[in-house]
Tab-separated table of C-alpha atoms in Angstrom:
chain	number	residue	atom	x	y	z
A	1035	MET	CA	-21.369	-55.034	160.641
A	1036	HIS	CA	-22.166	-55.144	156.963
A	1037	ASP	CA	-20.504	-52.894	154.398
A	1038	ALA	CA	-22.961	-50.012	154.054
A	1039	GLY	CA	-21.102	-48.936	150.913
A	1040	ARG	CA	-23.019	-51.547	148.913
A	1041	LEU	CA	-26.368	-49.915	149.690
A	1042	PRO	CA	-28.089	-47.376	147.420
A	1043	VAL	CA	-27.643	-43.749	148.495
A	1044	GLU	CA	-31.425	-43.532	149.011
A	1045	PHE	CA	-30.997	-45.594	152.176
A	1046	GLU	CA	-28.656	-43.057	153.819
A	1047	GLY	CA	-30.213	-41.733	157.014
A	1048	ALA	CA	-33.291	-43.944	156.709
A	1049	PRO	CA	-34.706	-45.152	160.026
A	1050	THR	CA	-33.839	-48.747	160.727
A	1051	GLY	CA	-33.970	-51.485	163.289
A	1052	HIS	CA	-31.932	-54.502	164.285
A	1053	GLU	CA	-28.601	-52.675	163.915
A	1054	GLY	CA	-29.295	-51.642	160.336
A	1055	SER	CA	-30.282	-55.023	158.944
A	1056	HIS	CA	-33.534	-53.875	157.335
A	1057	GLN	CA	-31.827	-51.975	154.516
A	1058	PHE	CA	-29.610	-54.980	153.771
A	1059	LEU	CA	-32.609	-57.327	153.628
A	1060	VAL	CA	-34.359	-54.964	151.205
A	1061	ASP	CA	-31.217	-54.607	149.085
A	1062	ASP	CA	-30.740	-58.394	149.013
A	1063	PHE	CA	-34.369	-58.867	147.927
A	1064	VAL	CA	-34.296	-56.226	145.175
A	1065	THR	CA	-30.940	-57.503	143.907
A	1066	ALA	CA	-32.325	-61.052	143.771
A	1067	VAL	CA	-35.425	-59.909	141.863
A	1068	ASN	CA	-33.266	-58.061	139.335
A	1069	LYS	CA	-30.993	-61.089	138.887
A	1070	GLY	CA	-33.803	-63.664	138.899
A	1071	SER	CA	-32.327	-65.465	141.898
A	1072	LEU	CA	-33.211	-66.099	145.524
A	1073	PRO	CA	-32.086	-63.668	148.223
A	1074	PRO	CA	-29.884	-65.030	151.023
A	1075	VAL	CA	-32.814	-64.767	153.439
A	1076	ASN	CA	-35.549	-66.370	151.352
A	1077	ALA	CA	-38.898	-67.852	152.395
A	1078	TRP	CA	-37.348	-71.188	153.406
A	1079	VAL	CA	-34.665	-69.551	155.556
A	1080	ALA	CA	-37.230	-67.170	157.059
A	1081	ALA	CA	-39.464	-70.130	157.947
A	1082	ARG	CA	-36.562	-71.739	159.819
A	1083	PHE	CA	-36.105	-68.515	161.797
A	1084	THR	CA	-39.810	-67.931	162.458
A	1085	LEU	CA	-41.486	-71.294	163.001
A	1086	PRO	CA	-39.760	-72.188	166.283
A	1087	GLY	CA	-41.169	-69.017	167.842
A	1088	VAL	CA	-44.660	-69.646	166.493
A	1089	VAL	CA	-44.603	-73.235	167.754
A	1090	ALA	CA	-43.167	-72.139	171.113
A	1091	HIS	CA	-46.072	-69.740	171.542
A	1092	GLU	CA	-48.577	-72.492	170.751
A	1093	SER	CA	-46.750	-74.782	173.179
A	1094	ALA	CA	-47.021	-72.150	175.914
A	1095	LEU	CA	-50.750	-71.786	175.256
A	1096	ARG	CA	-51.044	-75.548	175.735
A	1097	GLY	CA	-49.227	-75.559	179.065
A	1098	GLY	CA	-45.803	-76.455	177.693
A	1099	GLU	CA	-46.886	-79.378	175.518
A	1100	ARG	CA	-44.079	-80.611	173.258
A	1101	LEU	CA	-44.958	-79.846	169.664
A	1102	PRO	CA	-43.127	-80.712	166.456
A	1103	ILE	CA	-41.554	-77.979	164.351
A	1104	ARG	CA	-42.151	-78.665	160.685
A	1105	ASP	CA	-39.199	-78.455	158.296
A	1106	PHE	CA	-40.177	-77.009	154.931
A	1107	GLY	CA	-36.895	-78.074	153.372
A	1108	ASP	CA	-34.550	-76.016	151.277
A	1109	ALA	CA	-35.241	-73.521	148.539
A	1110	PRO	CA	-35.389	-74.886	145.002
A	1111	GLU	CA	-32.119	-74.958	143.077
A	1112	ALA	CA	-33.531	-72.813	140.278
A	1113	LEU	CA	-36.388	-70.385	139.953
């Protein structure tokens, strides 16, 4: 589990899902915006997590056809 002590007090008792990960994702995003950096789970990482499921669904709709999963590369070094 993550250290909940790093989260703002406003998150205490807030409903959550996925074992409490939502508050950490929000905190990572807001921290990154304030610092002018990318959060650990940025658009490129999220695409790597999401695209296989999207392509798998399309494959199932096509009777199990093998489909490529596009790689969008890595996040830029600087914003």
